[in-house]
XYZ file of C-alpha atoms in Angstrom:
747
model
C 27.502 3.595 -54.027
C 26.690 1.234 -51.168
C 25.500 1.982 -47.655
C 24.517 -0.154 -44.558
C 22.476 1.375 -41.619
C 21.339 -0.026 -38.462
C 18.246 1.870 -37.084
C 17.389 1.631 -33.322
C 14.446 3.213 -31.530
C 10.696 2.322 -32.007
C 11.062 0.394 -35.315
C 9.257 -2.455 -34.529
C 5.506 -3.194 -34.574
C 5.118 0.051 -36.435
C 5.078 -0.890 -39.993
C 8.845 0.282 -40.519
C 10.190 -2.279 -42.846
C 6.849 -1.780 -45.259
C 7.893 2.063 -45.172
C 11.546 1.221 -45.785
C 10.340 -1.026 -48.759
C 8.438 1.886 -50.451
C 10.501 4.405 -49.664
C 13.422 2.526 -51.396
C 11.425 2.056 -54.299
C 10.467 5.568 -54.261
C 13.981 6.609 -54.589
C 14.953 4.036 -56.912
C 17.357 2.261 -54.055
C 18.426 -1.361 -54.497
C 18.852 -3.609 -51.511
C 17.007 -5.059 -48.588
C 15.590 -4.406 -45.030
C 15.650 -6.659 -42.244
C 14.398 -6.973 -38.624
C 17.385 -7.634 -36.296
C 16.219 -8.499 -32.378
C 14.690 -4.908 -31.878
C 16.573 -2.995 -34.568
C 16.272 -2.764 -38.251
C 19.240 -3.051 -40.880
C 19.340 -1.466 -44.146
C 21.354 -2.299 -47.257
C 21.157 0.205 -49.792
C 22.497 0.863 -53.345
C 22.364 3.912 -55.520
C 23.120 7.310 -56.747
C 24.840 9.297 -53.833
C 21.877 12.197 -54.175
C 19.317 9.292 -54.236
C 20.840 7.668 -50.891
C 20.956 11.208 -49.055
C 17.420 11.789 -49.645
C 16.639 8.226 -48.805
C 18.496 8.538 -45.463
C 16.826 11.722 -44.443
C 13.263 10.364 -45.351
C 14.520 7.148 -42.959
C 13.722 9.680 -39.907
C 11.890 12.632 -41.325
C 8.969 10.597 -42.881
C 8.983 7.864 -40.597
C 5.397 6.262 -39.835
C 3.810 8.500 -37.117
C 4.022 5.793 -34.536
C 8.013 5.077 -34.941
C 10.507 6.824 -33.401
C 13.717 5.651 -35.308
C 17.404 6.600 -34.575
C 20.144 5.954 -37.210
C 23.134 4.189 -34.732
C 25.336 3.082 -37.372
C 25.957 4.241 -41.046
C 29.141 2.640 -42.837
C 30.262 2.665 -46.704
C 30.468 -0.835 -48.100
C 32.528 -2.090 -51.011
C 30.088 -2.147 -54.200
C 28.302 -5.501 -54.706
C 25.556 -5.874 -57.330
C 21.782 -5.653 -56.063
C 18.804 -5.865 -57.502
C 15.437 -4.464 -56.613
C 14.536 -4.072 -53.081
C 13.162 -6.897 -50.653
C 12.280 -7.467 -47.003
C 14.634 -10.437 -45.840
C 13.876 -13.021 -43.144
C 14.177 -11.401 -39.491
C 17.730 -12.295 -37.844
C 18.636 -12.061 -34.436
C 21.156 -9.696 -33.708
C 24.286 -10.202 -31.676
C 23.056 -6.977 -29.416
C 19.470 -6.655 -28.701
C 18.006 -3.334 -29.149
C 14.180 -4.063 -28.287
C 11.835 -1.593 -28.147
C 7.916 -2.804 -27.641
C 5.411 -0.401 -29.120
C 2.456 0.499 -27.025
C -1.144 -0.254 -27.941
C -2.456 2.159 -30.303
C -6.077 3.041 -31.675
C -7.201 2.157 -35.185
C -5.881 4.355 -37.720
C -8.343 6.634 -40.252
C -7.918 4.160 -42.809
C -9.067 1.277 -40.793
C -12.038 3.018 -39.173
C -13.099 3.933 -42.887
C -13.216 0.088 -43.490
C -15.106 -0.626 -40.270
C -17.708 1.928 -41.367
C -18.218 1.045 -45.104
C -20.779 -1.808 -45.778
C -19.219 -2.318 -48.994
C -15.663 -3.369 -47.552
C -15.071 -6.955 -46.241
C -13.834 -5.756 -42.650
C -17.221 -3.734 -42.475
C -18.153 -3.986 -38.545
C -15.044 -6.171 -37.781
C -13.806 -5.115 -34.502
C -10.203 -6.589 -34.758
C -9.558 -4.547 -37.887
C -5.832 -3.050 -38.000
C -2.823 -2.581 -40.112
C 0.911 -1.532 -39.871
C -0.110 1.729 -38.701
C -2.388 0.897 -35.810
C -3.616 -1.675 -33.331
C -2.338 -3.687 -30.250
C 1.218 -4.269 -29.900
C 2.570 -4.599 -26.228
C -0.517 -6.859 -25.369
C -0.100 -8.974 -28.332
C 3.787 -9.537 -28.867
C 4.895 -12.605 -27.111
C 8.732 -12.338 -28.275
C 10.805 -10.613 -30.688
C 11.256 -10.208 -33.820
C 8.018 -9.034 -34.283
C 6.474 -11.716 -36.582
C 3.394 -13.339 -36.657
C 4.528 -16.456 -35.005
C 5.760 -14.472 -32.292
C 2.227 -12.987 -31.501
C -0.809 -13.959 -29.878
C -2.279 -14.106 -33.618
C -0.102 -17.233 -34.260
C -3.058 -19.585 -33.852
C -5.305 -17.858 -36.674
C -4.356 -19.065 -40.246
C -4.683 -15.893 -42.657
C -7.189 -16.762 -45.400
C -5.993 -16.154 -49.302
C -7.466 -12.687 -49.121
C -5.340 -11.276 -45.977
C -2.400 -13.710 -46.979
C -2.390 -11.566 -50.480
C -2.455 -8.159 -48.562
C 0.304 -9.447 -46.223
C 2.635 -9.940 -49.273
C 1.685 -6.915 -51.426
C 4.098 -4.263 -51.023
C 1.847 -1.757 -52.083
C -0.889 -2.707 -49.748
C -0.809 -0.926 -46.017
C -1.081 -4.299 -44.217
C 2.306 -5.691 -46.121
C 3.598 -7.420 -43.181
C 0.998 -6.255 -40.807
C 1.462 -9.224 -38.358
C -1.963 -8.992 -36.576
C -3.591 -8.759 -40.087
C -7.272 -10.317 -39.730
C -10.518 -10.368 -41.004
C -14.009 -11.921 -40.403
C -13.055 -15.138 -42.252
C -9.670 -15.809 -40.424
C -9.340 -13.386 -37.631
C -10.663 -13.639 -33.821
C -14.367 -13.263 -33.053
C -16.558 -12.074 -30.600
C -18.855 -13.931 -28.062
C -21.676 -12.730 -25.966
C -22.944 -14.707 -23.061
C -25.586 -13.955 -20.149
C -23.977 -14.533 -16.831
C -26.373 -17.348 -15.974
C -26.074 -19.034 -19.569
C -23.890 -21.985 -20.135
C -23.266 -21.376 -23.867
C -22.654 -18.251 -25.876
C -26.174 -16.256 -26.993
C -24.817 -14.551 -29.715
C -21.450 -14.625 -31.670
C -19.593 -12.445 -34.159
C -21.351 -9.457 -35.129
C -24.636 -10.344 -33.400
C -22.765 -10.435 -30.482
C -22.331 -6.762 -30.294
C -25.974 -6.206 -30.875
C -26.774 -8.405 -27.924
C -24.509 -6.644 -25.743
C -25.635 -3.216 -26.662
C -29.154 -4.568 -25.900
C -28.176 -5.823 -22.328
C -26.574 -2.423 -21.796
C -29.613 -0.351 -23.031
C -31.600 -2.707 -20.679
C -30.195 -1.536 -17.627
C -27.558 -4.539 -17.756
C -23.908 -4.656 -16.402
C -21.351 -6.464 -18.826
C -17.570 -7.133 -18.452
C -16.269 -6.599 -22.177
C -12.988 -7.767 -23.101
C -10.518 -5.186 -24.896
C -7.238 -5.036 -25.884
C -5.080 -5.033 -22.421
C -7.984 -6.412 -20.581
C -11.628 -6.201 -19.524
C -13.808 -2.885 -18.840
C -16.863 -3.184 -16.616
C -19.567 -1.276 -18.405
C -23.120 -0.131 -18.130
C -25.136 3.063 -19.437
C -23.609 6.110 -18.200
C -27.074 7.643 -17.917
C -28.609 4.963 -16.167
C -28.230 5.806 -12.638
C -29.931 2.684 -11.332
C -27.292 0.489 -13.261
C -24.359 3.129 -12.152
C -25.356 2.227 -8.130
C -25.868 -1.681 -8.722
C -22.261 -1.516 -10.449
C -20.766 0.146 -7.132
C -22.604 -2.035 -4.795
C -21.538 -4.942 -6.957
C -17.534 -3.973 -7.102
C -17.972 -2.646 -4.363
C -16.909 0.878 -5.260
C -19.309 3.309 -3.541
C -17.892 6.617 -4.083
C -14.455 6.294 -6.421
C -14.891 8.010 -9.991
C -15.968 6.374 -12.527
C -14.657 6.682 -16.128
C -16.878 7.670 -18.958
C -16.443 6.199 -22.620
C -18.188 8.772 -25.225
C -18.452 8.513 -28.831
C -16.044 10.641 -31.290
C -18.500 13.302 -31.214
C -17.431 16.557 -29.944
C -20.776 17.889 -29.458
C -21.652 14.872 -26.959
C -18.445 15.582 -24.953
C -18.620 19.039 -24.625
C -22.111 18.864 -23.439
C -20.487 17.374 -20.104
C -16.975 18.388 -19.790
C -14.929 21.569 -20.689
C -12.505 20.604 -23.294
C -9.807 22.776 -24.881
C -8.757 21.953 -28.568
C -5.393 20.690 -27.006
C -7.366 18.293 -24.658
C -9.513 16.998 -27.392
C -6.312 16.534 -29.470
C -5.003 14.431 -26.398
C -8.231 12.391 -25.974
C -8.145 11.663 -29.803
C -4.576 10.653 -30.033
C -3.639 7.159 -30.575
C -2.943 6.774 -27.211
C -6.576 7.103 -26.127
C -6.346 7.958 -22.548
C -8.681 8.833 -19.585
C -8.487 12.491 -19.260
C -9.781 14.195 -16.156
C -11.915 17.105 -16.989
C -14.064 19.900 -15.486
C -17.776 19.042 -15.792
C -19.885 21.910 -17.295
C -22.251 23.730 -15.506
C -25.511 21.599 -16.374
C -24.148 18.131 -17.452
C -26.605 15.791 -18.329
C -25.135 12.646 -16.876
C -25.596 11.683 -13.308
C -23.636 13.322 -10.514
C -23.266 9.912 -9.278
C -20.425 9.187 -11.911
C -18.105 11.476 -9.748
C -19.859 11.981 -6.188
C -18.974 15.181 -4.986
C -16.435 16.120 -7.666
C -16.297 18.785 -10.385
C -14.259 16.461 -12.553
C -15.327 13.575 -14.761
C -12.771 10.862 -16.539
C -13.377 10.711 -20.134
C -12.150 8.528 -22.990
C -12.976 7.997 -26.711
C -13.294 4.664 -28.308
C -9.800 2.687 -27.948
C -10.408 -0.133 -30.274
C -13.022 -0.633 -33.322
C -14.953 -2.932 -30.761
C -15.645 -0.012 -28.345
C -16.386 2.125 -31.406
C -19.106 -0.355 -32.729
C -20.388 -1.063 -29.262
C -20.684 2.547 -28.369
C -22.800 3.004 -31.480
C -24.844 0.144 -31.211
C -25.657 1.074 -27.551
C -26.685 4.765 -28.349
C -25.007 6.627 -25.927
C -21.872 6.836 -23.800
C -20.831 3.805 -21.416
C -19.432 3.758 -18.133
C -15.978 2.005 -18.707
C -14.240 1.090 -15.376
C -11.336 -1.591 -15.164
C -12.343 -5.013 -15.140
C -10.665 -6.163 -11.805
C -11.568 -6.434 -8.100
C -10.639 -3.474 -6.303
C -6.933 -2.375 -6.353
C -5.899 -5.944 -8.567
C -4.204 -5.568 -11.809
C -7.208 -5.905 -14.760
C -8.222 -8.998 -15.981
C -7.255 -10.341 -19.227
C -8.105 -14.221 -19.429
C -11.654 -15.275 -20.159
C -12.192 -18.060 -17.682
C -10.491 -16.047 -14.943
C -13.081 -13.101 -15.785
C -15.980 -15.512 -15.850
C -15.025 -16.922 -12.307
C -13.858 -13.590 -10.153
C -16.681 -11.389 -11.840
C -19.738 -13.432 -12.260
C -21.066 -11.807 -8.721
C -20.413 -8.409 -10.572
C -21.839 -8.527 -13.977
C -24.941 -9.879 -15.679
C -23.281 -10.969 -19.007
C -19.879 -11.214 -20.739
C -18.736 -10.031 -23.950
C -15.747 -12.094 -24.819
C -13.407 -12.556 -27.589
C -10.763 -15.373 -28.209
C -7.562 -13.272 -29.216
C -5.439 -13.920 -26.294
C -3.995 -10.915 -24.215
C -0.201 -11.643 -23.436
C -0.061 -9.130 -20.972
C -2.585 -6.584 -19.071
C -2.738 -3.116 -19.976
C -4.868 -0.866 -17.919
C -6.120 2.603 -19.242
C -3.759 5.476 -18.880
C -4.753 8.310 -16.741
C -3.712 12.001 -17.365
C -4.939 15.313 -15.760
C -4.301 19.050 -17.046
C -2.362 20.338 -14.434
C -0.211 23.721 -14.708
C -0.396 24.143 -18.543
C 0.172 20.746 -19.478
C -1.430 17.133 -19.756
C 0.176 15.204 -17.121
C -0.010 11.366 -16.360
C -1.438 9.996 -13.404
C -1.357 6.270 -14.592
C 0.752 4.566 -17.037
C -1.292 2.123 -19.037
C -2.394 1.286 -22.707
C -1.298 3.481 -25.061
C 1.607 5.368 -23.226
C 3.487 2.435 -21.753
C 6.157 0.643 -22.142
C 7.621 4.283 -21.754
C 11.113 4.258 -22.717
C 13.691 7.060 -21.376
C 17.154 7.670 -22.304
C 19.619 7.577 -19.561
C 22.550 10.439 -19.334
C 24.939 7.419 -18.889
C 25.462 3.933 -19.356
C 24.302 1.487 -16.534
C 27.309 -0.756 -15.230
C 25.114 -3.743 -14.785
C 21.121 -4.638 -15.784
C 19.091 -3.439 -13.276
C 15.425 -4.044 -12.213
C 13.604 -1.965 -9.866
C 10.672 -3.431 -8.547
C 9.023 -0.105 -7.409
C 6.809 0.563 -4.163
C 3.258 -0.963 -2.786
C 0.620 0.918 -4.247
C 0.500 1.618 -7.935
C 3.029 -0.327 -8.873
C 5.221 -0.176 -12.041
C 8.461 -2.087 -12.820
C 11.530 -0.354 -14.317
C 14.139 -2.198 -16.563
C 17.684 -0.317 -17.044
C 20.517 -1.277 -19.417
C 22.917 0.451 -21.336
C 21.492 3.990 -21.649
C 17.961 2.800 -21.764
C 15.208 3.034 -18.938
C 11.990 1.472 -19.690
C 8.795 1.495 -17.376
C 6.277 -0.875 -17.220
C 2.289 -0.150 -17.515
C 0.491 0.173 -14.355
C 0.044 -3.286 -12.423
C -1.747 -2.126 -9.287
C -1.782 -2.363 -5.573
C 0.469 -4.964 -4.057
C -2.052 -5.766 -1.525
C -3.572 -9.417 -2.811
C -2.294 -12.629 -4.158
C -3.326 -12.161 -7.835
C -1.210 -8.773 -7.912
C 1.557 -10.803 -6.646
C 0.842 -13.376 -9.415
C 0.781 -11.013 -12.169
C 4.025 -8.943 -10.562
C 5.905 -12.125 -10.691
C 4.704 -12.873 -14.520
C 5.758 -9.487 -15.641
C 9.100 -9.611 -13.602
C 9.928 -12.701 -16.092
C 8.207 -11.343 -19.089
C 9.469 -7.764 -19.066
C 13.251 -9.109 -18.846
C 12.423 -11.994 -21.412
C 10.666 -9.490 -23.934
C 13.463 -7.051 -23.979
C 16.306 -9.695 -23.959
C 18.037 -8.818 -21.093
C 18.767 -10.297 -17.485
C 18.941 -7.840 -14.146
C 21.932 -8.568 -11.978
C 20.494 -6.338 -9.379
C 17.625 -5.672 -8.033
C 15.989 -1.735 -6.423
C 13.240 -1.831 -4.229
C 11.808 0.422 -1.870
C 13.379 0.707 1.695
C 10.358 -0.349 3.762
C 10.763 -3.818 4.929
C 7.268 -4.818 4.748
C 6.369 -3.655 1.189
C 5.472 -6.891 -0.506
C 8.013 -5.843 -3.484
C 10.954 -5.569 -0.838
C 10.279 -8.899 0.518
C 9.985 -10.541 -3.042
C 13.402 -8.541 -3.884
C 14.947 -10.153 -0.776
C 13.918 -13.650 -1.486
C 14.983 -13.621 -4.890
C 18.635 -14.394 -4.424
C 20.023 -11.639 -6.483
C 22.354 -8.753 -4.822
C 19.550 -5.961 -3.564
C 19.974 -2.057 -3.305
C 16.988 -0.511 -0.991
C 16.115 3.045 -1.879
C 14.177 5.382 0.188
C 10.993 6.113 -0.813
C 11.134 9.807 -1.055
C 14.942 10.027 -2.527
C 13.211 7.785 -5.258
C 10.251 10.542 -6.004
C 12.982 13.170 -5.822
C 15.283 11.408 -8.356
C 12.568 10.527 -10.812
C 11.754 13.899 -11.049
C 15.380 15.176 -11.635
C 15.710 12.036 -13.904
C 13.193 12.862 -16.546
C 14.073 16.173 -16.594
C 18.073 15.296 -17.454
C 18.895 17.419 -14.480
C 21.857 16.451 -12.262
C 22.915 19.774 -10.290
C 21.420 20.818 -6.965
C 17.579 21.456 -6.651
C 15.227 21.580 -3.928
C 12.503 19.101 -4.247
C 9.173 19.002 -2.210
C 8.135 15.120 -1.998
C 4.712 15.417 -0.646
C 2.617 12.297 -0.560
C 0.769 9.774 1.958
C 3.672 8.013 3.913
C 6.795 6.393 2.890
C 9.611 5.067 4.836
C 12.328 7.645 5.496
C 16.085 7.762 6.091
C 15.559 7.532 9.919
C 13.244 4.812 9.870
C 10.171 7.017 10.381
C 7.067 7.976 8.269
C 7.908 10.776 5.943
C 5.651 12.339 3.764
C 6.081 16.286 3.741
C 9.736 16.434 3.102
C 11.943 19.016 1.309
C 15.200 17.302 -0.151
C 18.221 19.297 -1.424
C 20.911 18.046 -3.641
C 20.602 15.610 -6.564
C 20.193 12.117 -7.339
C 21.921 9.844 -4.787
C 23.092 12.700 -3.066
C 20.030 14.198 -1.137
C 20.177 16.217 2.207
C 17.083 16.506 4.343
C 16.615 19.930 4.959
C 12.845 20.472 5.709
C 9.453 18.740 6.575
C 6.064 19.427 7.500
C 6.045 19.082 11.466
C 5.478 15.604 12.513
C 2.591 14.258 14.284
C 1.291 10.858 15.887
C -1.423 9.010 13.990
C -3.815 7.136 16.297
C -4.444 3.899 14.747
C -1.613 3.923 12.523
C -2.526 2.683 8.793
C -5.915 3.003 9.836
C -5.856 6.934 9.335
C -5.424 6.360 5.625
C -9.187 5.572 5.386
C -10.272 7.387 8.383
C -9.409 11.047 7.954
C -10.799 11.670 11.479
C -8.050 10.289 12.912
C -5.505 12.901 11.374
C -7.525 15.490 12.671
C -7.471 14.058 16.064
C -3.925 13.747 15.927
C -3.315 17.560 15.043
C -5.997 18.609 17.619
C -4.527 16.619 20.537
C -0.793 17.627 19.278
C -1.779 21.044 20.150
C -3.766 20.219 23.330
C -7.151 21.104 21.588
C -10.327 19.074 22.528
C -11.429 16.552 19.818
C -14.099 13.710 20.468
C -13.462 11.160 17.831
C -16.287 8.778 16.567
C -15.576 5.828 18.380
C -17.515 4.096 21.306
C -14.779 4.730 23.707
C -13.092 7.721 22.701
C -10.955 8.601 26.061
C -9.387 5.139 25.351
C -7.966 6.075 21.962
C -6.563 9.100 23.288
C -5.039 7.259 26.367
C -3.498 4.806 23.854
C -2.428 7.836 21.640
C -0.698 9.611 24.899
C 1.237 6.518 25.288
C 2.332 6.045 21.947
C 0.578 2.698 21.461
C -0.234 2.087 17.794
C 0.291 5.846 17.065
C 3.665 6.364 14.826
C 4.725 10.040 14.077
C 4.332 11.104 10.603
C 5.376 14.291 8.370
C 2.772 13.310 5.579
C 1.310 16.086 3.660
C -1.445 13.539 2.476
C -2.561 12.778 6.159
C -2.507 16.692 6.597
C -5.131 17.006 3.652
C -7.194 14.296 5.288
C -7.391 16.402 8.689
C -8.159 19.556 7.010
C -11.007 17.515 4.879
C -12.304 16.136 8.165
C -12.176 19.403 10.260
C -14.261 21.315 7.686
C -16.431 18.398 7.528
C -16.182 17.036 4.166
C -15.343 13.613 4.954
C -14.579 11.463 8.152
C -14.533 7.945 6.505
C -13.088 7.310 2.990
C -14.190 4.523 0.954
C -10.835 5.187 -1.518
C -7.219 6.527 -1.295
C -7.065 10.127 -1.605
C -10.982 11.111 -1.414
C -10.641 13.706 1.597
C -7.982 15.476 -0.253
C -10.250 15.426 -3.472
C -13.147 16.671 -1.650
C -11.005 19.314 -0.135
C -9.676 20.566 -3.639
C -13.251 20.534 -5.132
C -14.589 22.281 -1.903
C -11.908 25.109 -2.945
C -12.889 25.563 -6.549
C -13.509 28.832 -7.781
C -12.751 30.805 -4.331
C -9.496 33.042 -4.043
C -7.695 31.910 -1.158
C -5.830 33.993 1.572
C -2.599 32.321 2.786
C -1.810 32.193 6.452
C 1.522 32.321 7.546
C 2.952 29.077 8.540
C 6.332 29.309 10.780
C 9.403 27.656 9.752
C 11.048 26.610 12.519
C 14.815 26.376 11.977
C 16.441 25.456 15.073
C 18.331 22.316 13.446
C 17.673 20.743 10.185
C 15.241 19.232 9.314
C 13.474 22.378 9.564
C 9.710 22.138 10.573
C 6.859 23.847 8.864
C 4.511 24.167 11.312
C 0.593 23.782 10.381
C -0.400 24.674 13.886
C -2.079 28.170 12.735
C -4.194 26.228 10.254
C -6.186 24.445 12.998
C -8.234 27.415 14.383
C -9.278 28.677 10.806
C -10.185 24.943 9.537
C -12.564 24.621 12.624
C -13.880 27.962 12.493
C -17.620 27.074 11.463
C -18.607 30.816 10.863
C -16.184 30.753 7.735
C -17.740 29.091 4.361
C -16.460 25.765 3.762
C -15.086 26.937 0.439
C -13.218 29.775 2.038
C -11.637 27.493 4.618
C -10.528 25.046 2.003
C -9.246 27.888 -0.490
C -7.311 29.306 2.291
C -5.383 25.967 3.569
C -4.214 25.286 -0.358
C -3.221 29.010 -0.488
C -1.177 28.720 3.088
C 0.607 25.553 1.963
C 1.658 26.964 -1.421
C 2.835 29.917 0.404
C 4.650 27.677 2.720
C 6.576 26.143 0.372
C 7.709 29.331 -1.490
C 8.817 30.437 2.076
C 10.738 27.409 2.573
C 12.301 27.591 -0.803
C 13.511 31.538 -0.124
C 14.780 30.007 3.423
C 16.829 27.184 1.834
C 18.068 29.508 -0.955
C 19.803 31.910 1.736
C 22.283 29.021 2.658
C 22.215 26.546 -0.386
C 23.043 27.341 -4.012
C 19.803 26.644 -6.639
C 17.381 27.828 -8.768
C 15.311 24.927 -9.388
C 12.411 23.729 -7.339
C 10.573 20.527 -7.948
C 7.127 19.459 -6.691
C 6.647 15.772 -6.762
C 4.962 12.907 -4.565
C 1.085 12.092 -4.774
C 0.285 15.325 -3.392
C 0.791 17.061 -6.581
C -1.842 15.564 -8.558
C -3.798 18.222 -6.984
C -4.197 20.749 -9.483
C -4.880 23.662 -7.076
C -2.176 23.183 -4.976
C 0.610 22.691 -7.696
C -0.724 25.731 -9.765
C -0.652 27.939 -6.606
C 2.692 26.840 -5.622
C 4.156 26.869 -9.108
C 3.142 30.573 -9.401
C 4.372 31.546 -6.253
C 7.913 29.958 -6.694
C 8.104 31.565 -10.137
C 7.426 34.794 -8.780
C 10.013 34.259 -6.230
C 12.498 33.814 -9.204
C 12.764 29.792 -9.073
C 12.344 27.457 -11.827
C 9.932 24.862 -11.151
C 10.265 21.298 -12.092
C 6.794 19.217 -12.546
C 6.365 15.590 -13.885
C 6.184 15.402 -17.715
C 6.262 11.505 -18.474
C 6.501 9.817 -15.113
C 3.365 10.214 -12.804
C 4.136 12.208 -9.752
C 2.528 9.566 -7.505
C 4.270 6.082 -6.737
C 3.943 4.853 -10.151
C 7.021 6.479 -10.983
C 8.924 5.161 -7.943
C 10.474 2.392 -10.116
C 12.105 4.679 -12.335
C 13.134 6.942 -9.408
C 14.836 4.060 -7.948
C 17.086 3.674 -10.974
C 18.027 7.346 -11.102
C 19.028 7.161 -7.558
C 20.874 4.338 -7.597
C 23.029 5.446 -10.522
C 23.348 9.158 -8.973
C 24.545 7.456 -5.838
C 27.169 5.606 -7.813
C 28.681 8.578 -9.468
C 29.652 9.890 -6.067
C 30.013 13.520 -5.038
C 31.003 16.164 -6.964
């Protein structure tokens, strides 16, 4: 019997053809396997029972990083086939390209790096068909060596032998390399004109510099990290001053030693498994009662972002340095991570004391993924190396290829065609020239890589967003999508829900359907068909956008809205209030994020923020371990959108007789109770059983878990983000879901 299979899904860059070859030999199947523009085509001949077992094993026994799906199966006329071989890749007539993310080294490759008798001993770029970089080195598909950034490295005889040996795990491993023929390292102090050390010696030189308290730029898989010793307070403060990053938490890279990690953070077995996964994310975990690393790693917070080595290079550097290392993104604040050696030299020379470069080109940036345990699951805050490109399956086909260009902060792209939706890794905030340059590069690169050209763009409706202006200037048809509609649709879309729900979309600020600044909304409906039923009571922000970094402005707004005295920390406070009274540069907003800022200010935690979300993060930390009591917040229902009135919170937050922890905990409990009460009131008039929580505010674990508990007790099913971040990184996918929902029309 002769069969032909066409497999889609993640089948390239994961060692799938060598796997099929060995599987066919094991089952006595004759025929061939080949790549075909993102798909894998197989021709197999043999006894029926053997072919059945072979077919089941194609999916059941696939490599751990693969995700195959048998899209086609057909019986062919008998033809005489001999043996089984891997044929030359071909371009298919309908590309089905799925680009795998970058993965950490597999146990076999790590064992070689640690084995003094192995020819790849201490080689920092060791990989095989089951591990290593993919997204950041694939230039085009089919996934063959000439289409990767390794194309300039000619295989030595030993590597070539492994590459051609069907019994070797490096059989057709496209990034195959060794110390004789592959990429190499170079270490250079910032002031030196030439490398001071190369190869293995570069790791030792860099480690010595780190032990001496220096700050280094280290080129990894998807870009540079800024590194220093995590136990060196002076080095940490110098890094903060130079970047500058005075208070924002810094991630720490730990050796893969459980005892050392658990001395610093509380880590469950499930969380440890997440850290050890091939994704190798940054995971935000609670600090232990008596950690040894300095508090300055995350000032004022009870959590630490921790990660384990994401490449053999990082494992070797950790070992040589002798302890944990700060590993924060190698960029200027808010910009995409740097990837090019010369550009890193130019842009980071004022920040670091030295550079650990390598000469393997990085095709496109991929920053670290960031996750946080919330409500019983590890949930993404940032898509990056190891987690993206993220592919989601659409319920229905897309009439035309779409490119969604996301929001302004935490930007990502989303490409949709057929029934596929692919979300890019984190790009960054779109407020700098370099961010726009990388954005433009990825717009072209993402489409070319997947063999798809968008015929329509989706963008945020805010006319002043960089992505909105770019879309308008592109020459393509453009469909604007309201910010909070995209938030709500992203949550419903990833859950595959297309029936009426109530979705709370709470964040900083976003352009609303009425032209105002939304941010504390409750939307009823489904993707493409949302009704604005409730919101936090709006208030006018003195100074407009400046309130995002000056929480006292939000505090002033709440007090002045209610006729309460408040003296702002400015030279002429009466002039500011007079401008506010006249509505000058004082836009109205319903933003929950600004409400959190105001609470942090009124309690006395923070008046001026040095990074986004600092006030809310300090507020959550202040409430830790305290059982909050909810104040009843009235829901004013004269006309929709109903207003959830925060007024009862003001006197409580300003009451200095109450402990800070109690006021912070009561604030969270009150908002969680208000969410439940709003859902109950809405359910009296509208049919739904599901309530969703999304938007950047629900990165707050305490609020999310309190709200979930109260909603579930009231009989609602609660939807939380699982694969997409609830913050603006999920907006691009939400734009697609919202657009497609609108095209389907009303039920």
